[in-house]
Structure formats: structure tokens, C-alpha cells
Short mmCIF file of C-alpha atoms and ligand atoms in Angstrom, two decimals:
data_model
loop_
_atom_site.label_atom_id
_atom_site.label_comp_id
_atom_site.label_asym_id
_atom_site.label_seq_id
_atom_site.Cartn_x
_atom_site.Cartn_y
_atom_site.Cartn_z
CA MET A 1 91.59 69.57 103.85
CA GLN A 2 89.83 71.18 101.33
CA LEU A 3 89.15 75.40 101.07
CA LYS A 4 85.69 74.89 100.84
CA THR A 5 85.55 72.37 104.20
CA LEU A 6 86.94 75.83 105.89
CA LEU A 7 84.50 78.22 104.67
CA GLU A 8 81.91 75.99 105.97
CA ALA A 9 83.49 75.55 108.95
CA PRO A 10 81.72 78.61 111.74
CA GLU A 11 83.90 79.39 113.94
CA LEU A 12 86.49 80.41 110.82
CA GLY A 13 83.92 83.57 109.66
CA LEU A 14 85.13 83.52 105.95
CA ASN A 15 83.62 85.17 103.54
CA LEU A 16 84.77 84.17 99.94
CA LYS A 17 85.99 87.10 97.99
CA ALA A 18 87.70 85.88 95.12
CA GLY A 19 88.42 82.53 93.06
CA ARG A 20 85.70 80.68 93.75
CA SER A 21 86.90 78.36 91.23
CA GLY A 22 89.39 77.53 93.85
CA LEU A 23 87.61 75.85 96.49
CA GLU A 24 88.56 71.89 95.95
CA ARG A 25 91.80 73.13 96.27
CA GLU A 26 93.90 70.77 99.11
CA VAL A 27 95.33 72.98 101.97
CA ARG A 28 99.10 71.18 102.79
CA GLY A 29 99.80 73.22 105.34
CA GLY A 30 99.33 77.39 106.49
CA TYR A 31 101.79 79.86 106.65
CA THR A 32 101.47 83.43 108.41
CA SER A 33 103.54 87.05 107.73
CA ASP A 34 102.57 90.76 106.76
CA LEU A 35 106.55 90.65 105.19
CA LEU A 36 105.80 89.54 101.37
CA SER A 37 109.53 88.70 101.31
CA HIS A 38 109.22 86.40 104.40
CA VAL A 39 106.54 84.60 102.84
CA MET A 40 108.47 84.03 99.64
CA SER A 41 111.26 82.78 101.56
CA ARG A 42 109.23 80.26 103.78
CA ALA A 43 105.88 79.83 102.53
CA ARG A 44 104.92 76.51 100.78
CA GLU A 45 103.19 75.16 97.72
CA GLY A 46 99.76 74.18 99.22
CA ASP A 47 99.91 76.10 101.76
CA LEU A 48 96.85 78.48 103.19
CA TRP A 49 98.34 82.26 103.89
CA VAL A 50 97.00 84.69 106.63
CA THR A 51 97.81 88.03 106.43
CA VAL A 52 96.79 91.55 106.88
CA GLN A 53 98.04 92.39 103.61
CA ALA A 54 95.32 93.21 100.66
CA HIS A 55 96.76 94.91 98.22
CA GLN A 56 96.75 93.44 94.90
CA ASN A 57 100.78 92.02 95.04
CA ILE A 58 99.39 89.69 97.07
CA VAL A 59 98.22 87.53 94.51
CA ALA A 60 101.20 87.87 92.67
CA VAL A 61 102.73 85.73 95.96
CA ALA A 62 100.11 83.45 95.70
CA VAL A 63 100.41 82.47 92.23
CA LEU A 64 104.01 82.22 92.39
CA LEU A 65 104.14 80.18 94.94
CA ASN A 66 100.87 78.24 94.26
CA LEU A 67 99.26 78.46 97.87
CA ALA A 68 96.32 77.57 98.11
CA GLY A 69 94.54 80.32 98.95
CA ILE A 70 94.63 83.83 101.49
CA ILE A 71 92.95 84.57 104.62
CA ILE A 72 92.83 88.23 104.82
CA ALA A 73 92.38 88.59 108.99
CA GLY A 74 91.25 91.55 111.06
CA GLY A 75 88.44 92.67 109.21
CA ILE A 76 90.02 94.06 106.65
CA GLU A 77 88.60 94.68 103.33
CA PRO A 78 90.91 94.39 100.09
CA GLN A 79 90.95 96.55 96.93
CA GLU A 80 88.65 95.65 94.21
CA ASP A 81 92.15 95.77 92.10
CA THR A 82 93.06 93.17 94.10
CA LEU A 83 90.14 90.59 93.55
CA SER A 84 89.73 91.26 90.14
CA LYS A 85 93.45 89.99 90.11
CA ALA A 86 92.80 87.46 92.04
CA ASP A 87 89.85 86.08 90.36
CA ALA A 88 91.71 86.30 86.46
CA GLU A 89 94.57 84.10 88.19
CA GLY A 90 92.32 81.55 90.02
CA VAL A 91 93.72 82.54 93.65
CA THR A 92 90.90 82.73 96.74
CA ILE A 93 91.13 84.99 98.93
CA PHE A 94 88.48 85.15 101.80
CA THR A 95 88.13 87.66 104.27
CA THR A 96 87.38 87.21 108.02
CA ASN A 97 86.47 89.85 110.70
CA LEU A 98 88.44 87.61 113.39
CA PRO A 99 91.94 89.11 114.33
CA ALA A 100 94.69 86.71 112.70
CA PHE A 101 95.88 85.00 116.12
CA GLU A 102 92.31 83.87 116.46
CA VAL A 103 92.33 82.56 112.65
CA VAL A 104 95.59 80.77 113.21
CA GLY A 105 94.50 79.23 116.17
CA ARG A 106 91.40 78.18 114.96
CA LEU A 107 93.41 76.56 111.65
CA TYR A 108 95.63 74.57 114.03
CA ALA A 109 92.41 73.63 115.88
CA LEU A 110 90.98 72.36 112.93
CA GLY A 111 94.10 70.27 112.15
CA ILE A 112 96.27 72.96 109.10
CA ARG A 113 99.71 72.53 110.61
CA ALA A 114 103.07 74.34 109.21
CA SER A 115 104.51 72.89 106.33
CA ASN A 116 106.79 69.99 106.61
CA SER A 117 109.80 71.39 105.45
CA TYR A 118 109.45 74.47 106.98
CA ALA A 119 107.95 72.64 111.16
CA ALA A 120 111.26 70.65 110.62
CA LEU A 121 113.28 73.72 109.95
CA ALA A 122 111.82 75.41 112.91
CA GLN A 123 112.76 72.63 115.27
CA GLY A 124 116.13 72.83 114.01
CA MET B 1 121.37 107.60 82.87
CA ALA B 2 122.92 104.62 82.28
CA GLU B 3 124.27 103.24 79.17
CA VAL B 4 122.61 100.88 78.04
CA PRO B 5 124.18 97.46 79.09
CA ALA B 6 125.47 95.17 76.61
CA MET B 7 123.22 92.46 77.58
CA SER B 8 120.31 93.79 76.25
CA HIS B 9 121.11 93.13 72.95
CA ASP B 10 123.01 89.66 73.31
CA PRO B 11 120.29 87.47 71.37
CA SER B 12 121.00 84.15 73.76
CA TYR B 13 118.53 85.58 75.85
CA ASP B 14 115.22 83.86 75.16
CA LEU B 15 112.95 86.76 77.15
CA LYS B 16 113.25 90.02 78.10
CA ILE B 17 110.41 91.72 80.03
CA PRO B 18 110.84 95.32 80.93
CA VAL B 19 110.22 96.80 84.37
CA ILE B 20 108.85 99.72 85.04
CA GLY B 21 109.75 101.83 88.30
CA HIS B 22 106.98 102.58 91.47
CA ASP B 23 104.38 99.99 89.13
CA PHE B 24 102.83 98.87 91.87
CA LEU B 25 99.84 97.93 89.83
CA ARG B 26 101.62 95.58 87.63
CA ALA B 27 104.43 93.93 90.31
CA GLY B 28 104.71 90.49 90.01
CA GLU B 29 104.01 90.43 86.07
CA ALA B 30 107.47 89.51 85.07
CA ALA B 31 108.02 86.77 87.50
CA SER B 32 104.90 85.30 86.78
CA ARG B 33 105.89 85.00 82.95
CA ILE B 34 108.77 83.45 83.96
CA LYS B 35 107.25 81.16 85.90
CA LYS B 36 105.12 80.06 83.41
CA VAL B 37 108.02 79.94 80.70
CA LEU B 38 109.36 77.76 82.66
CA GLN B 39 106.66 75.24 83.49
CA ALA B 40 105.99 74.93 79.65
CA LEU B 41 109.81 73.72 79.81
CA ASN B 42 109.03 71.21 82.48
CA LEU B 43 111.69 71.81 84.59
CA PRO B 44 111.58 69.93 87.88
CA PRO B 45 109.53 72.05 90.74
CA GLN B 46 112.73 72.99 92.78
CA VAL B 47 114.25 75.24 89.98
CA ILE B 48 110.79 76.73 88.91
CA ARG B 49 110.10 77.26 92.83
CA ARG B 50 113.70 78.87 93.43
CA ALA B 51 113.71 80.58 89.59
CA SER B 52 110.51 82.08 90.81
CA ILE B 53 111.32 83.60 94.03
CA SER B 54 114.96 85.60 92.23
CA ALA B 55 112.76 86.89 89.72
CA TYR B 56 110.24 88.12 91.92
CA GLU B 57 112.47 89.61 94.42
CA ALA B 58 115.10 91.18 91.60
CA GLU B 59 111.83 92.66 89.96
CA MET B 60 110.13 94.36 93.29
CA ASN B 61 114.20 95.89 93.98
CA ILE B 62 113.47 96.82 90.11
CA ILE B 63 109.82 98.87 91.33
CA ILE B 64 110.64 99.78 95.02
CA HIS B 65 114.56 101.18 94.36
CA ALA B 66 115.10 101.83 90.41
CA TYR B 67 114.00 103.68 87.84
CA ARG B 68 113.44 101.03 85.42
CA GLY B 69 115.20 98.17 84.26
CA GLN B 70 114.57 95.21 82.52
CA LEU B 71 114.65 90.94 83.31
CA ALA B 72 115.83 88.67 81.02
CA LEU B 73 116.15 85.09 80.93
CA LYS B 74 118.15 81.94 79.00
CA VAL B 75 117.87 78.37 79.60
CA THR B 76 119.96 76.08 78.60
CA PRO B 77 120.22 71.78 79.54
CA ASP B 78 122.74 73.01 82.32
CA ALA B 79 121.01 76.11 83.82
CA LEU B 80 118.94 78.94 83.83
CA THR B 81 120.27 82.65 83.92
CA LEU B 82 118.46 85.19 84.89
CA VAL B 83 119.73 88.98 84.62
CA ALA B 84 117.82 91.44 85.90
CA GLU B 85 119.17 95.02 85.34
CA ASP B 86 118.35 98.59 85.64
CA GLU B 87 118.60 102.16 85.42
CA GLY B 88 118.43 103.69 89.35
CA PRO B 89 120.27 104.72 92.49
CA GLY B 90 122.62 102.06 92.64
CA ILE B 91 123.74 100.34 95.58
CA GLN B 92 126.24 101.91 97.61
CA ASP B 93 127.82 98.95 99.63
CA ILE B 94 126.21 95.58 98.40
CA ASP B 95 128.40 93.75 101.44
CA LEU B 96 126.07 95.48 103.50
CA ALA B 97 122.91 95.64 100.90
CA MET B 98 122.81 91.64 101.16
CA GLN B 99 122.49 91.74 104.74
CA GLU B 100 119.35 90.19 106.32
CA GLY B 101 116.91 92.98 107.49
CA TYR B 102 119.07 95.54 105.93
CA SER B 103 116.34 98.01 103.89
CA THR B 104 116.44 101.62 102.83
CA ALA B 105 112.63 100.99 101.60
CA PRO B 106 110.31 104.15 102.61
CA ASP B 107 107.26 103.86 105.16
CA GLU B 108 104.61 103.83 102.73
CA ILE B 109 106.15 100.67 100.69
CA ARG B 110 106.56 99.09 104.31
CA GLU B 111 103.43 99.10 105.36
CA MET B 112 102.81 97.19 101.76
CA GLY B 113 104.76 94.86 103.48
CA PHE B 114 108.28 94.88 101.37
CA GLY B 115 111.28 96.34 103.08
CA ALA B 116 112.44 93.36 105.56
CA GLY B 117 115.58 93.64 103.94
CA MET B 118 114.67 89.67 102.93
CA GLY B 119 114.98 90.30 98.99
CA LEU B 120 118.18 90.27 97.89
CA PRO B 121 119.29 87.25 101.05
CA ASN B 122 116.53 84.92 99.34
CA ILE B 123 117.88 85.20 96.24
CA LYS B 124 121.30 84.50 97.23
CA LYS B 125 119.75 81.25 98.93
CA SER B 126 117.80 80.32 96.01
CA ALA B 127 120.51 81.20 93.27
CA ASP B 128 123.50 78.42 92.98
CA LYS B 129 125.14 81.56 91.69
CA LEU B 130 124.51 85.43 92.16
CA THR B 131 126.76 88.45 91.01
CA ILE B 132 125.84 92.31 91.47
CA THR B 133 127.60 94.84 90.13
CA SER B 134 126.34 98.69 90.34
CA THR B 135 127.37 101.92 90.56
CA VAL B 136 126.25 104.78 92.25
CA GLY B 137 124.31 107.06 90.35
CA GLN B 138 123.68 105.05 87.20
CA GLY B 139 122.00 101.67 88.29
CA THR B 140 122.28 97.86 89.72
CA ARG B 141 123.02 94.34 87.31
CA LEU B 142 121.97 90.98 88.86
CA GLU B 143 123.45 87.93 87.75
CA ILE B 144 121.53 84.86 89.05
CA VAL B 145 122.13 81.03 87.49
CA ILE B 146 120.25 78.35 88.75
CA ARG B 147 121.92 74.93 88.12
CA ILE B 148 119.22 72.25 86.34
CA SER B 149 119.88 68.49 87.39
N1 ATP C 201 117.99 97.05 92.01
C1 ATP C 201 118.03 98.08 93.31
N2 ATP C 201 119.00 99.05 93.33
C2 ATP C 201 118.99 99.94 93.85
N3 ATP C 201 119.04 99.76 95.27
C3 ATP C 201 118.50 98.78 95.40
C4 ATP C 201 118.16 97.58 94.44
N4 ATP C 201 118.14 96.34 95.23
C5 ATP C 201 118.64 96.66 96.29
N5 ATP C 201 118.61 97.96 96.65
C6 ATP C 201 119.10 98.73 98.27
O1 ATP C 201 119.28 96.69 99.13
C7 ATP C 201 118.62 96.92 100.20
C8 ATP C 201 118.23 95.36 100.48
O2 ATP C 201 117.76 95.09 99.38
P1 ATP C 201 116.81 93.81 99.52
O3 ATP C 201 115.87 93.39 98.47
O4 ATP C 201 117.35 92.48 100.51
O5 ATP C 201 115.51 94.10 100.77
P2 ATP C 201 114.51 95.48 100.44
O6 ATP C 201 114.10 95.53 99.09
O7 ATP C 201 114.61 96.50 101.56
O8 ATP C 201 113.25 94.27 100.94
P3 ATP C 201 112.28 93.53 100.70
O9 ATP C 201 113.19 92.97 99.77
O10 ATP C 201 112.32 92.27 101.73
O11 ATP C 201 110.86 93.42 100.23
C9 ATP C 201 117.35 98.13 99.47
O12 ATP C 201 116.66 98.18 100.68
C10 ATP C 201 118.05 99.25 98.64
O13 ATP C 201 118.96 99.97 99.66
MG1 MG C 202 113.80 94.04 98.01
#
């Protein structure tokens, strides 16, 4: 599923804030955490990351892991420097007023899953 | 102030990037540069991923916990070596620091999502070899080796 399909899904209430150039990017899975070291170790390339962190270091995490994009949940507005950095690096950032729990549930209903390697890990 | 470690003058390191303590505005830039160099060298994706994670966590530890330092990278056909060294408070008990969940990060830094106490364990998991040396009141040095094969 492409990011732009999610942008058009009314139930997610996504606002595009940065990285328009990445909208055709394929979402391979999802990950959610607000602890950056957890994301670093467990998110996978192509994951869509749901978080309430909005400072500019989330962009570096997305670039280093080659994530598909970031959804900032809970009606939190990212700082301007976060958005300009994301535009410069080509990282797509959305915001939504939905709380993180709802966003993840609705993404799951749309067919997004934890990426394979991590799902396998969780099943032991 | 810590004496300048020998590594800083070792010409066999291909890339050296300074990192400044508490410079959150530029946080992640050193790791991003290292990732780009490794991509240009066409290394396997798993090697790039492990090196990126290691470089990021080492860079963030200098920014969060130390005063100033640098990341250095050396690549040979068999392995890449990443050295992170800093002038800073040092680590009193390295075994304790290596435990998942142990962190001395202050509250305002935890609010940004740092301080899970996962950085050093992430490096350990990503590396084939990790050597930490530290002198309290002087600084810390990490040597991270990742095999290429
Ligand atoms: N370069 C350093 N200088 C001084 N102390 C350090 C350094 N790196 C790590 N430490 C100490 O080791 C602890 C554990 O480090 P680790 O990277 O695992 O976790 P953290 O940085 O606290 O949190 P996280 O990495 O999850 O954001 C730190 O809280 C700090 O006390
Ligand atoms: Mg750390």
C-alpha cells in the first residue's frame, strides 16, 4: 500500500506536513513507539512509524532506518525545524488528531501489519 | 580535559566526524553521513543497517552524555570499524551501563524519547565486536567492528 492511499483514507484523518515527494512510497509494515532506541532496534525498512514525538530527531531515525514515513498522532504539531529537515531529507510526515491507539488500530484494519521479521520475533 | 587519543591522528581512518555535546539540532547527522559513505561503497544492506544503528546510538550517547567527541570510520574488505570517542564524564560501571533499561538520562531528555537504556545494548547486538574503555572524569571510547561477508 502506498502512503498516498493512506492519505486518502478518511478514517485516518491524515494531514500531510512534509515530504510530499515520498507519497508513492510503499508501506511494508508498521511500528509504534516513542522511545527512539526501541525504534532503532526494532523498526524495519519500509515501516510506517506512529509516534507522539515531534522533534527533529525523528527525521534522523527515519532516514537511518529508511522508514516509509512517520505519523505524529494525538494532535501534536511538529516544530518547523522538524518539517524543514524532513522536506530536505525526503521523509514524509503526517499528523492526525486521532490518538496513537486509534491510528494503529485503523492502520491494522487497512491491512498494515508489523513487519515480518519482528512479528516472527514476537511469536518467539 | 582528556588527552587527545592516538586514534585521532591515525591516518588509516577514512572519515572523522566531530560530534558536539547537547547539540540536538544536528543530532543524527554524523550517523547519516556514515550511512551515505557505506551506501556509496555498495556494502550489503544488513551491514549498512547494523552500522547505521551503531553509529546513531554512539553519536547520541556523545550528544546526551558527553561534552564533545568524534565518530571515525575505517573500512577494509573484511570489516568496518567505527570508533566513537569523547571527552566527558566517563562511565563508572560499564557492565551496569550495558544492561537494557539502565539510563542516567535526565527527565527533559527522556521526554524527547531518549533514555530507554537501550543504546549500548543495541550497539552490542549490531556489532560483531564491541570494546568499551572509559575513564571517569575523562571520557569514553567505543570500538565497534562489523564484519563484511
Ligand atoms: N559516552 C558516554 N559518556 C558517559 N556516559 C555514557 C556514555 N554512553 C553511555 N553512558 C552511560 O551509560 C548509560 C546507558 O547508555 P545507553 O546508551 O544504553 O542508554 P541511554 O543513552 O541512557 O538511553 P538510550 O540510548 O536508550 O536513549 C547512560 O545512561 C549513561 O549513564
Ligand atoms: Mg544511548
